[in-house]
PDB file of C-alpha atoms and ligand atoms in Angstrom:
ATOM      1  CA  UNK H  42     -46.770  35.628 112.289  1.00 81.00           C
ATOM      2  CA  UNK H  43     -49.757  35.157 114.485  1.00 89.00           C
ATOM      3  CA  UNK H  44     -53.112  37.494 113.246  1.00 94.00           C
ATOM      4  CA  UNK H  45     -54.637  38.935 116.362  1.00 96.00           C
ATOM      5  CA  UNK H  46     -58.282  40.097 115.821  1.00 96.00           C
ATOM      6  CA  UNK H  47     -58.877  43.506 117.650  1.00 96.00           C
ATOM      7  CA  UNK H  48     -62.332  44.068 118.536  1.00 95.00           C
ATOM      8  CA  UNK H  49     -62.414  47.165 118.389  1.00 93.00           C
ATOM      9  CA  UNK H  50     -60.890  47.687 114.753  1.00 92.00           C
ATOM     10  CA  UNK H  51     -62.957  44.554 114.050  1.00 90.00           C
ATOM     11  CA  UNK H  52     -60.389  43.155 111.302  1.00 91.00           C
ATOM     12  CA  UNK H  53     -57.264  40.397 111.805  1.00 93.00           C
ATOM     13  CA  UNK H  54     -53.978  42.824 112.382  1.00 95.00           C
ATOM     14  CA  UNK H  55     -50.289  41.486 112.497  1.00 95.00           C
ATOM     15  CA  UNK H  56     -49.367  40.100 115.827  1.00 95.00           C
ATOM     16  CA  UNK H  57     -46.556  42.853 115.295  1.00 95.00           C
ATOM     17  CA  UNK H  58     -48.922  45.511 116.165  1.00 96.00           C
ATOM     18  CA  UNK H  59     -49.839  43.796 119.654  1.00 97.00           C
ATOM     19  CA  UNK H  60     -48.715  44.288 122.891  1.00 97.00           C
ATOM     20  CA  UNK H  61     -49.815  41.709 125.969  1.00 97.00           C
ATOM     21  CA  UNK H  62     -51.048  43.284 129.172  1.00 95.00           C
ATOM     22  CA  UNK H  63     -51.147  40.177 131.407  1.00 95.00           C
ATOM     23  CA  UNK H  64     -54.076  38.205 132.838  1.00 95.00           C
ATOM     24  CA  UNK H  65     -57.852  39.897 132.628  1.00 94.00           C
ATOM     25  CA  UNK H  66     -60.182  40.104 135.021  1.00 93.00           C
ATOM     26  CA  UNK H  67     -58.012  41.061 138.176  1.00 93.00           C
ATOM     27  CA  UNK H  68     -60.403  43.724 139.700  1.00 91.00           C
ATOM     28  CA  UNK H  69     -58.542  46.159 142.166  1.00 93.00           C
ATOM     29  CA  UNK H  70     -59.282  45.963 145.564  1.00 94.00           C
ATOM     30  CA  UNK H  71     -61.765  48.695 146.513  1.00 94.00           C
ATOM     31  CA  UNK H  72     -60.344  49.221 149.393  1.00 94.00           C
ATOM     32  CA  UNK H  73     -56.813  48.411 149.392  1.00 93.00           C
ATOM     33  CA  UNK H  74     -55.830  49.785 153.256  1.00 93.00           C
ATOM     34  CA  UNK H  75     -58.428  47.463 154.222  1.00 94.00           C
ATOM     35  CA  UNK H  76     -56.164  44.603 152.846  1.00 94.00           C
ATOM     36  CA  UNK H  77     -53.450  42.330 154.839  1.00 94.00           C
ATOM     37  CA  UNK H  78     -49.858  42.166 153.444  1.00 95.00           C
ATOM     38  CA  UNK H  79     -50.863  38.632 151.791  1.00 95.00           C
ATOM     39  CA  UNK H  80     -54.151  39.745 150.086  1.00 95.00           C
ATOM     40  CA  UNK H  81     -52.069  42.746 148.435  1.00 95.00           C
ATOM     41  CA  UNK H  82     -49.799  40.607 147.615  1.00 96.00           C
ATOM     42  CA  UNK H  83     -52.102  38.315 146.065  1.00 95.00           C
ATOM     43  CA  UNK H  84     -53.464  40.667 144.121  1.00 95.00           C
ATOM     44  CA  UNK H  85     -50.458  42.521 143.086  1.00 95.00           C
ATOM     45  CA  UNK H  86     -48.198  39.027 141.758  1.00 96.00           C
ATOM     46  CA  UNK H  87     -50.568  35.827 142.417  1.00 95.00           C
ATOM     47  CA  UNK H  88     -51.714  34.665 138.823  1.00 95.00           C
ATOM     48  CA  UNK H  89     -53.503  31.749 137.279  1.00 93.00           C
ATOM     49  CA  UNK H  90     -50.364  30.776 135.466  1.00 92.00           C
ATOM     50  CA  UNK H  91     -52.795  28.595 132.846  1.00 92.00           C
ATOM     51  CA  UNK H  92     -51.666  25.944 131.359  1.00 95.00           C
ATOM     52  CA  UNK H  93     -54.819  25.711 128.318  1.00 93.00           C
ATOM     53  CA  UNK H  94     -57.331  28.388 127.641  1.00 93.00           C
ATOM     54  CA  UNK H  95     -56.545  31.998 129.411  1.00 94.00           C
ATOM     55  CA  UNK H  96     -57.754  34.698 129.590  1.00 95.00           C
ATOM     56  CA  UNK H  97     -55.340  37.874 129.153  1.00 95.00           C
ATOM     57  CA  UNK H  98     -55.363  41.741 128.190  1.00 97.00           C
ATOM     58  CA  UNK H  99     -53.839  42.441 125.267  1.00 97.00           C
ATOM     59  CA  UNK H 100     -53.207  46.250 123.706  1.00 97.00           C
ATOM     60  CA  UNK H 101     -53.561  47.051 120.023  1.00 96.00           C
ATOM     61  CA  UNK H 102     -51.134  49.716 120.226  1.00 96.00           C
ATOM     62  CA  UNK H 103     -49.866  50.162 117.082  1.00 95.00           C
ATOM     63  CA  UNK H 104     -53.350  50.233 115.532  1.00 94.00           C
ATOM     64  CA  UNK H 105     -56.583  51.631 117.084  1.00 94.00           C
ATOM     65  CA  UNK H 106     -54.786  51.645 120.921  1.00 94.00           C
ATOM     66  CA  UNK H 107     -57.353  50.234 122.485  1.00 94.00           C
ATOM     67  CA  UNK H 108     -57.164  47.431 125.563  1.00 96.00           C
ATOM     68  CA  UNK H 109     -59.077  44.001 125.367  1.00 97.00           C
ATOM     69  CA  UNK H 110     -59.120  41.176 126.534  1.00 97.00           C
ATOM     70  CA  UNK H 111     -58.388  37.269 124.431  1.00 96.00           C
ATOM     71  CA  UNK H 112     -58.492  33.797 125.243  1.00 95.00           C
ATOM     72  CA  UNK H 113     -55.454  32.276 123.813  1.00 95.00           C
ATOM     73  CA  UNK H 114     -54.708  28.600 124.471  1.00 95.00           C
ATOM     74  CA  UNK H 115     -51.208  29.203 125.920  1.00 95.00           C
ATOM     75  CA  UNK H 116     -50.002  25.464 124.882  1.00 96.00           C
ATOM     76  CA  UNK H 117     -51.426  26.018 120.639  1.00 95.00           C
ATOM     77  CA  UNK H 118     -51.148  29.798 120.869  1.00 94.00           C
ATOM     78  CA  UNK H 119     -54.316  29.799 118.740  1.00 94.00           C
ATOM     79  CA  UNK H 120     -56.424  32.842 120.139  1.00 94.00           C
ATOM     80  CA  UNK H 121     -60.357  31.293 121.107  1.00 93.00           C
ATOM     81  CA  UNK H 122     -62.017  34.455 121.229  1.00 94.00           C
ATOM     82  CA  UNK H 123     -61.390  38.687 121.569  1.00 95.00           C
ATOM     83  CA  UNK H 124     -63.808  40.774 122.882  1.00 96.00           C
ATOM     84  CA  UNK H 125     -64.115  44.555 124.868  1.00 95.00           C
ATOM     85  CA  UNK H 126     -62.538  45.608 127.953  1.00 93.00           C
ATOM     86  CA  UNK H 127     -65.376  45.543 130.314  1.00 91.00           C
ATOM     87  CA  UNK H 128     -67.908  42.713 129.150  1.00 92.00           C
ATOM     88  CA  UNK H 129     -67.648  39.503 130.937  1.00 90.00           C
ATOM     89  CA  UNK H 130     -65.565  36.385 129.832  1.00 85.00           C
ATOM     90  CA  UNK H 131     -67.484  34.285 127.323  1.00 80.00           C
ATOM     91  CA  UNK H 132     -68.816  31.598 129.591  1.00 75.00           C
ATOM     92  CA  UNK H 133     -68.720  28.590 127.072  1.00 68.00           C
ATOM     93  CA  UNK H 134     -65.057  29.283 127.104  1.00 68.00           C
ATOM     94  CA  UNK H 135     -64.289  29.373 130.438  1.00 61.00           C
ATOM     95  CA  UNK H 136     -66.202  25.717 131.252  1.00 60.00           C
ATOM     96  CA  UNK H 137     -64.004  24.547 128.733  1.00 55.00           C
ATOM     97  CA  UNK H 138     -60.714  25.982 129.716  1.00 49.00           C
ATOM     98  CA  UNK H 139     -61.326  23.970 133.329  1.00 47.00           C
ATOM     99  CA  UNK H 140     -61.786  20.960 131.157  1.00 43.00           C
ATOM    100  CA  UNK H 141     -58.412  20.951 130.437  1.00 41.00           C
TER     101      UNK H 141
ATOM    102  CA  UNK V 288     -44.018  76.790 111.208  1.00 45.00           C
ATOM    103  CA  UNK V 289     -40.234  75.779 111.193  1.00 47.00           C
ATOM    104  CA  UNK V 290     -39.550  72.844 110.371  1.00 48.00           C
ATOM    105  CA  UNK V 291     -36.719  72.501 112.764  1.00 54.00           C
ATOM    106  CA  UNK V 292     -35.285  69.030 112.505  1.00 58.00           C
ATOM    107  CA  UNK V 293     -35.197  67.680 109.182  1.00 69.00           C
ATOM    108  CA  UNK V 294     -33.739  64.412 108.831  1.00 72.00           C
ATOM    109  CA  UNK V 295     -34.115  63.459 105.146  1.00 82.00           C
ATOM    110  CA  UNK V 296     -33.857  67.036 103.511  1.00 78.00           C
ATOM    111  CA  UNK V 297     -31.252  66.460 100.468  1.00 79.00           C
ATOM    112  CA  UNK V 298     -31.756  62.908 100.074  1.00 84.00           C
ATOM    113  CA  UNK V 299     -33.580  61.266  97.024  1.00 88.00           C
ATOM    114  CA  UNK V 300     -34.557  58.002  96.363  1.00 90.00           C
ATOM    115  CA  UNK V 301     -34.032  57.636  92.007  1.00 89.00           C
ATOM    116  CA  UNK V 302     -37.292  56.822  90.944  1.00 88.00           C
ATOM    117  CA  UNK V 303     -38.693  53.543  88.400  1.00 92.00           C
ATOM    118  CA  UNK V 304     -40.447  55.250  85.808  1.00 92.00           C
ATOM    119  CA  UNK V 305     -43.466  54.235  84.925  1.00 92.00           C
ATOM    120  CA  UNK V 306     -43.467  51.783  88.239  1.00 95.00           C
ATOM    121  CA  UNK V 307     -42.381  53.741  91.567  1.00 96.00           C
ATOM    122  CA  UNK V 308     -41.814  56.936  92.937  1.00 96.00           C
ATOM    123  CA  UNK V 309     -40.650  57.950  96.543  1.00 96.00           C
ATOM    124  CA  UNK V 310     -40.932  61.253  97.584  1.00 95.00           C
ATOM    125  CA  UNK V 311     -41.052  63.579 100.652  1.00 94.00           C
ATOM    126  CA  UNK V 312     -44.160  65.440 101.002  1.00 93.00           C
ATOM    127  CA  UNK V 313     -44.694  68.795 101.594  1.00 90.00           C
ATOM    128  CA  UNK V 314     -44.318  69.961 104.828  1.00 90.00           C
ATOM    129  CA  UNK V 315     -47.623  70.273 106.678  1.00 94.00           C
ATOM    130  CA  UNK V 316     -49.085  70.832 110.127  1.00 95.00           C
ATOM    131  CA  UNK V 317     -49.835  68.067 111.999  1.00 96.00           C
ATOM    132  CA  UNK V 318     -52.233  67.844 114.763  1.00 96.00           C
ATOM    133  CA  UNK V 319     -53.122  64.989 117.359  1.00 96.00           C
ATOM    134  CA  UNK V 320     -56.980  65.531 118.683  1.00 96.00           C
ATOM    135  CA  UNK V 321     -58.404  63.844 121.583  1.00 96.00           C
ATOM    136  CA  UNK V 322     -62.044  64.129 121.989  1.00 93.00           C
ATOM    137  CA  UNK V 323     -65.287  62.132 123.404  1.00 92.00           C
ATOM    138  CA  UNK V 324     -67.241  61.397 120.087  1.00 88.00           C
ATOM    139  CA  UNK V 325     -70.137  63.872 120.916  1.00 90.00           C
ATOM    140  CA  UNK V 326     -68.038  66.635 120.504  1.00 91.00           C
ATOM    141  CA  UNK V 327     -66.611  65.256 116.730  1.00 92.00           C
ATOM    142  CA  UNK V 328     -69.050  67.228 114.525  1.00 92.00           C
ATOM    143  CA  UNK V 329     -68.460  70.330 116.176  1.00 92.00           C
ATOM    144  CA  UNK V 330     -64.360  69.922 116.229  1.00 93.00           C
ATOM    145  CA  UNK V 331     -64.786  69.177 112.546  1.00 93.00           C
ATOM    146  CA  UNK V 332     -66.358  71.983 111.808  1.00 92.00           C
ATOM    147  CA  UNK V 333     -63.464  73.980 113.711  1.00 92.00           C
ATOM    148  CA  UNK V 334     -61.196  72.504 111.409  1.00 92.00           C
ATOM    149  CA  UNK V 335     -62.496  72.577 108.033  1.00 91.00           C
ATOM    150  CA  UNK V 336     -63.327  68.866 108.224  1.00 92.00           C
ATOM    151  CA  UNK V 337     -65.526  65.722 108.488  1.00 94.00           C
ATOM    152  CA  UNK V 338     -63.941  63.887 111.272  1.00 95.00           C
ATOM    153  CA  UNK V 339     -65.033  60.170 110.462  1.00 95.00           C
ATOM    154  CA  UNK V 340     -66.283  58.693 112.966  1.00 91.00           C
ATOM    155  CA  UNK V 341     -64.912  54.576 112.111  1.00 91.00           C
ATOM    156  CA  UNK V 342     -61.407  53.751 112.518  1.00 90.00           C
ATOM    157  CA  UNK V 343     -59.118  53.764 109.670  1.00 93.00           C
ATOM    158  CA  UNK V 344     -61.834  56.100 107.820  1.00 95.00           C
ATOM    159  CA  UNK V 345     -60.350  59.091 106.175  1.00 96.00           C
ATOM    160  CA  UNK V 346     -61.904  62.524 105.173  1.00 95.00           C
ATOM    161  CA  UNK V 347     -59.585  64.150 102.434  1.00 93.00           C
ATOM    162  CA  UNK V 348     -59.811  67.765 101.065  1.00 89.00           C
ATOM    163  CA  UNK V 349     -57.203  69.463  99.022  1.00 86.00           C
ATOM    164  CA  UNK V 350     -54.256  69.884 101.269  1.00 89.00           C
ATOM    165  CA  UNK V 351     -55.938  68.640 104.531  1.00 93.00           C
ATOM    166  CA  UNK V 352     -56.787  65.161 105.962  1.00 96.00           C
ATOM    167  CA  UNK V 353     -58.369  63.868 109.076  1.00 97.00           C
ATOM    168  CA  UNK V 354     -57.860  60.088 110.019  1.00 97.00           C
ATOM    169  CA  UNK V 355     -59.755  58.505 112.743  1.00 96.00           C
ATOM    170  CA  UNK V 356     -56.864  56.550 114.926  1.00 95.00           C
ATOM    171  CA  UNK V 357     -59.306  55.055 117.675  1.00 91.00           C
ATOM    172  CA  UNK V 358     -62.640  55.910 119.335  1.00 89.00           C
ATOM    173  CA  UNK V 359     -61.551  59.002 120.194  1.00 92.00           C
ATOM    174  CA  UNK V 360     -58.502  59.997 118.719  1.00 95.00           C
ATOM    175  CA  UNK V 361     -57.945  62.034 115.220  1.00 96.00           C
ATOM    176  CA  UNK V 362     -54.945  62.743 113.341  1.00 97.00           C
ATOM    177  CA  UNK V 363     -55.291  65.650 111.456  1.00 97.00           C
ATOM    178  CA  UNK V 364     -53.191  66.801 108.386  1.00 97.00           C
ATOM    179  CA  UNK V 365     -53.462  70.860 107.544  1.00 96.00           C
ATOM    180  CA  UNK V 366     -51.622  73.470 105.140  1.00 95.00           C
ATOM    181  CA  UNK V 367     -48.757  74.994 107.306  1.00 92.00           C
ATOM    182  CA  UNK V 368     -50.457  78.412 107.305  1.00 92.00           C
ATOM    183  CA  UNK V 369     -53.918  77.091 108.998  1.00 91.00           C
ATOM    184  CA  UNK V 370     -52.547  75.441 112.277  1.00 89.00           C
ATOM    185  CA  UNK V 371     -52.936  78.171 114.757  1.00 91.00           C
ATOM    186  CA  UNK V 372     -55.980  79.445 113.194  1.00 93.00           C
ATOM    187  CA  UNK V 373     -57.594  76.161 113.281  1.00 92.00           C
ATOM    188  CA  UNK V 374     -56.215  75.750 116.782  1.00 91.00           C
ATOM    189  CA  UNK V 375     -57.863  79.166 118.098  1.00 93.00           C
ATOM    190  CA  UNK V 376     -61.192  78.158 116.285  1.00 93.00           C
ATOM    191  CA  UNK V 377     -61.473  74.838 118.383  1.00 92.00           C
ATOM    192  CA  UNK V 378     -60.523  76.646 121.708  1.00 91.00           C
ATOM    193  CA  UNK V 379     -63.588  79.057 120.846  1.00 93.00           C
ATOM    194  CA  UNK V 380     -66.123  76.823 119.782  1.00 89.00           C
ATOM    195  CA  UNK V 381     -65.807  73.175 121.459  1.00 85.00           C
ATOM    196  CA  UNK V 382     -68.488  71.356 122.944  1.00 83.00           C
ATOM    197  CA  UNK V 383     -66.717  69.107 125.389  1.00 88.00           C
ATOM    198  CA  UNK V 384     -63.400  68.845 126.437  1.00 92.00           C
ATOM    199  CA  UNK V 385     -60.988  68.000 124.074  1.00 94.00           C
ATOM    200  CA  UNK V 386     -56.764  67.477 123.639  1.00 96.00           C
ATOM    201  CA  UNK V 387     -55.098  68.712 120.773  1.00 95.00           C
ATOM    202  CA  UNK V 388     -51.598  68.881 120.229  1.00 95.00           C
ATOM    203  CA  UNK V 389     -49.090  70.298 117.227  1.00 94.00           C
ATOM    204  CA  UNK V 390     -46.994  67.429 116.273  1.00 94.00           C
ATOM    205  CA  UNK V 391     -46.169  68.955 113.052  1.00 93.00           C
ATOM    206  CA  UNK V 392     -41.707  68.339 114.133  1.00 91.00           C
ATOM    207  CA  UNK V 393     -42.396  65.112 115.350  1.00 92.00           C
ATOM    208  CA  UNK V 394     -42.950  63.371 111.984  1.00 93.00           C
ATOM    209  CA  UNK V 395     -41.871  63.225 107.933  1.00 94.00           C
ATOM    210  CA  UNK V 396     -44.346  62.728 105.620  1.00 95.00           C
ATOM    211  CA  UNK V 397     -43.116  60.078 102.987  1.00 96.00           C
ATOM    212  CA  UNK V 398     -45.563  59.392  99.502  1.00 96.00           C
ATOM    213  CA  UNK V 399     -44.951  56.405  97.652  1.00 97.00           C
ATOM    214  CA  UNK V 400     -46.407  56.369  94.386  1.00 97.00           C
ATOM    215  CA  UNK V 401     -46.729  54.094  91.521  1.00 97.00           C
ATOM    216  CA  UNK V 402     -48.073  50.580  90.310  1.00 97.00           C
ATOM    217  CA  UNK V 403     -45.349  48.956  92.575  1.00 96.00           C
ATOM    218  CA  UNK V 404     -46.446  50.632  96.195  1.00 97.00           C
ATOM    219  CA  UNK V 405     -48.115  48.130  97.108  1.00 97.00           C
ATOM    220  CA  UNK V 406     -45.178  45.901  96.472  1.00 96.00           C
ATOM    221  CA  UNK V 407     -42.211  47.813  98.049  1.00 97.00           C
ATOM    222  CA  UNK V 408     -44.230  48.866 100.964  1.00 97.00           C
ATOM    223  CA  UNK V 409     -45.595  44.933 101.696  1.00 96.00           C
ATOM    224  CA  UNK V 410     -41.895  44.275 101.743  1.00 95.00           C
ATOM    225  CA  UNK V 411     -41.412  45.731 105.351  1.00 96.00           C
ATOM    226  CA  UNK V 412     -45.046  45.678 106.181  1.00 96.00           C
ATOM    227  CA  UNK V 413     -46.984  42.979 107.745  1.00 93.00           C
ATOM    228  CA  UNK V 414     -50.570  44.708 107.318  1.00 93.00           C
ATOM    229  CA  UNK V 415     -52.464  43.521 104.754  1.00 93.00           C
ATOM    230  CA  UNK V 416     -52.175  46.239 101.748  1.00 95.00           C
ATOM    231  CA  UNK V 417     -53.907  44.446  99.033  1.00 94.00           C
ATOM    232  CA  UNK V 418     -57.078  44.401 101.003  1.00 93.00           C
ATOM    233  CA  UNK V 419     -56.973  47.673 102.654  1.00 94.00           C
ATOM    234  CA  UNK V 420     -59.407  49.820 100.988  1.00 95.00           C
ATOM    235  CA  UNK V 421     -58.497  53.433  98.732  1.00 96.00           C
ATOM    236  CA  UNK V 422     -59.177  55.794 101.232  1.00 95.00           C
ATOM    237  CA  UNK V 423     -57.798  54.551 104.358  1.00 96.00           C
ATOM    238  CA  UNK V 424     -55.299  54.771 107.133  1.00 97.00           C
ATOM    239  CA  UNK V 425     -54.380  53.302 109.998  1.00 96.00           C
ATOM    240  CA  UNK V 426     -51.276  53.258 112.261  1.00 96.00           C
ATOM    241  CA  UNK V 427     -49.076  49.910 112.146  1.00 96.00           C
ATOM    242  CA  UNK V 428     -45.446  48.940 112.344  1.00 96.00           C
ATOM    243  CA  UNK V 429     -43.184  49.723 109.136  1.00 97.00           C
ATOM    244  CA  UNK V 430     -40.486  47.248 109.817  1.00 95.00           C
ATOM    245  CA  UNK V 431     -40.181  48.066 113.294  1.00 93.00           C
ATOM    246  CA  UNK V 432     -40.906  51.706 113.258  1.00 96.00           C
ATOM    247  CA  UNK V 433     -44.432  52.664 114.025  1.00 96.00           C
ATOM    248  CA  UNK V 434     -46.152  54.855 111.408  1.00 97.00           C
ATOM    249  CA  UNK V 435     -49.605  55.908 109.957  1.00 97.00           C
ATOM    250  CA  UNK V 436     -50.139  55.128 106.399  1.00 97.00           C
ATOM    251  CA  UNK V 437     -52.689  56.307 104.280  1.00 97.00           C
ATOM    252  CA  UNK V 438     -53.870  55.031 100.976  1.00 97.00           C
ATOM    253  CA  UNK V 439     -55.301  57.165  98.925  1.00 96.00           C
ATOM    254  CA  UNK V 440     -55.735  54.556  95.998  1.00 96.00           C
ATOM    255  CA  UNK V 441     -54.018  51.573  94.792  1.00 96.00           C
ATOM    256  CA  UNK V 442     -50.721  53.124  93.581  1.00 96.00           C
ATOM    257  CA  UNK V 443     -50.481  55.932  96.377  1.00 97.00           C
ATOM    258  CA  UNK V 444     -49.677  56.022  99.760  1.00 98.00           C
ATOM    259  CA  UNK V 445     -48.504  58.621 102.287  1.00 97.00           C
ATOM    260  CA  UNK V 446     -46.360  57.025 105.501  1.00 97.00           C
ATOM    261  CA  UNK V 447     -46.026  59.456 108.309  1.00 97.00           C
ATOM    262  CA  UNK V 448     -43.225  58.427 110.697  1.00 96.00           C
ATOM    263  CA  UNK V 449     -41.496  59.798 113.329  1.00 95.00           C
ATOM    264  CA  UNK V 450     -38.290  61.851 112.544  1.00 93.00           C
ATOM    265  CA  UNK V 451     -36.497  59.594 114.516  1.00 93.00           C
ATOM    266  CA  UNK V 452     -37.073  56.473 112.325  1.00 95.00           C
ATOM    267  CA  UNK V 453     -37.607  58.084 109.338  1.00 94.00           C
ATOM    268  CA  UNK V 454     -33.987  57.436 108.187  1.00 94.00           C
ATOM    269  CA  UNK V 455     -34.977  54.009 109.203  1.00 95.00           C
ATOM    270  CA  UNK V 456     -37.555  54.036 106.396  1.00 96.00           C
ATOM    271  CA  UNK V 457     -36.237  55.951 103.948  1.00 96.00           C
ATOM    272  CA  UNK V 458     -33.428  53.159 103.711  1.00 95.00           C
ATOM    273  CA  UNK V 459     -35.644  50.416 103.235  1.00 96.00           C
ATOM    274  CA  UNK V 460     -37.592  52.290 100.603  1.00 96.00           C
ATOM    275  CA  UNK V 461     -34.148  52.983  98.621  1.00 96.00           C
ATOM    276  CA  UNK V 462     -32.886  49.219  98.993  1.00 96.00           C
ATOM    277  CA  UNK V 463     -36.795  48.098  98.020  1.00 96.00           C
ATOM    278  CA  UNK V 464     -36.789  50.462  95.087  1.00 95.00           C
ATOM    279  CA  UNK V 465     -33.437  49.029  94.153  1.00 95.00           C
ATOM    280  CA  UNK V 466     -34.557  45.676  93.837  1.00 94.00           C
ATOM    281  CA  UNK V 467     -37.996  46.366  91.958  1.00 94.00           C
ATOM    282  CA  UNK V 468     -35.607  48.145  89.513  1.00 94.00           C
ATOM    283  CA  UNK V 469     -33.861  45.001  89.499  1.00 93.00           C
ATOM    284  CA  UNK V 470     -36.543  42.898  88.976  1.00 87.00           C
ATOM    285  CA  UNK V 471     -34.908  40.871  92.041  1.00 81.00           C
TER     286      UNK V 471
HETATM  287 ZN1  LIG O 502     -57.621  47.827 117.138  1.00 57.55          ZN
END
């Protein structure tokens, strides 16, 4: 079993206690009348699809509850990095997930 | 309070003397509160509590209990008799806006006691037991069931879990027991 570190309970929890949320960082359009068909739809189903580093939202929901976001190499599954919903992506991580 | 569904009332699990006992707790109220953490001191006081203010911290007091869940989410554990007053006492005397709701029905409160708790609950537990400090809590998965399990020291725990699973639990406690007894 994978251990997932939540950073808001700021301990290693059972991957049990995890759900996944999807890719982070996909602001909502401000204005989404303003939008064509294809933007919406880019923004609704159009994801990175990684193959590497990614960044995703994942839910401790059988612990504190809380959203936040990883960077989990989706070919080792080994998790880079958890931080807060809200702060930014850790940059170091993100040059080297376009390495790849 | 009626205690309205009771799924395990008449069952037993024999005991291990010496080693492990499973037992139903008393019944209790049950309360989930919601609340922005500048208005914690002020609920606490509402309900004859410290609400901690750190996840997994507990504040423990004769018969009642307060466990932070999240950033802004208690569970609080009362005597039967002090749920509405405790509930009229926050309506009168909250600071900010706040959620709290009776889930007394919803759950069964399960105590495992004994040098072998540890052991018989790490059987269908993936949390790490050993290292969770006496006076804790925190909600996890029991198997598959979610619960909230407090440890009050090394050889006592409470599990609160839903009435719908608690069967669930109860069963895996009775075949665990059986095999500690068995020395399997
Ligand atoms: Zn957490």
């Amino acid at each position: 079993m994978l251990l997932i570190t939540c950073p808001y309970c700021a301990a290693a929890r059972p991957e049990i206690e995890f759900a996944y949320a999807g890719e982070a960082h996909i602001a909502r359009p401000a204005d989404p009348a303003a939008l064509g068909d294809e933007a919406w739809r880019d923004y609704l189903y159009i994801r990175s699809n990684t193959r590497g580093l990614h960044v995703e939202r994942w839910r401790h929901i059988n612990g504190c509850g809380r959203f936040f976001n990883a960077a989990r190499d989706t070919v080792t599954d080994k998790f880079a990095a958890t931080y807060r919903a809200g702060d930014a992506r850790p940059s170091a991580l993100l040059s080297e997930g376009v390495q790849r | 309070m009626i205690q309205e569904c009771k799924t395990l009332q008449g069952t037993a699990i024999p005991g291990i003397p010496g080693r492990l006992a499973v037992t139903l707790a008393p019944d209790c109220a049950r309360l989930v509160l919601r609340l922005r953490p500048e208005g914690r001191a002020a609920a606490g006081t509402a309900l004859g509590l410290t609400l901690p203010d750190r996840f997994g911290e507990v504040d423990e007091s004769g018969e009642r209990l307060a466990i932070c869940l999240g950033p802004d989410e208690w569970f609080v554990l009362l005597p039967e008799c002090e749920a509405a007053a405790a509930d009229e006492r926050m309506a009168a005397t909250a600071t900010s806006p706040f959620s709290l709701v009776d889930v007394s029905h919803r759950e069964v409160g399960i105590a495992v006691c004994g040098p072998a708790a540890t052991l018989a609950l790490s059987s269908f537990c993936a949390f790490d037991l050993e290292s969770m400090p006496a006076g804790s809590a925190t909600r996890t998965i029991l198997d598959r069931a979610p619960a909230v399990l407090v440890k009050h020291d090394a050889e006592r725990y409470r599990i609160e879990v839903w009435q719908s699973f608690a069967d669930h639990v109860w069963s895996l406690l009775a075949a665990v027991s059986r095999e500690i007894a068995l020395d399997i």
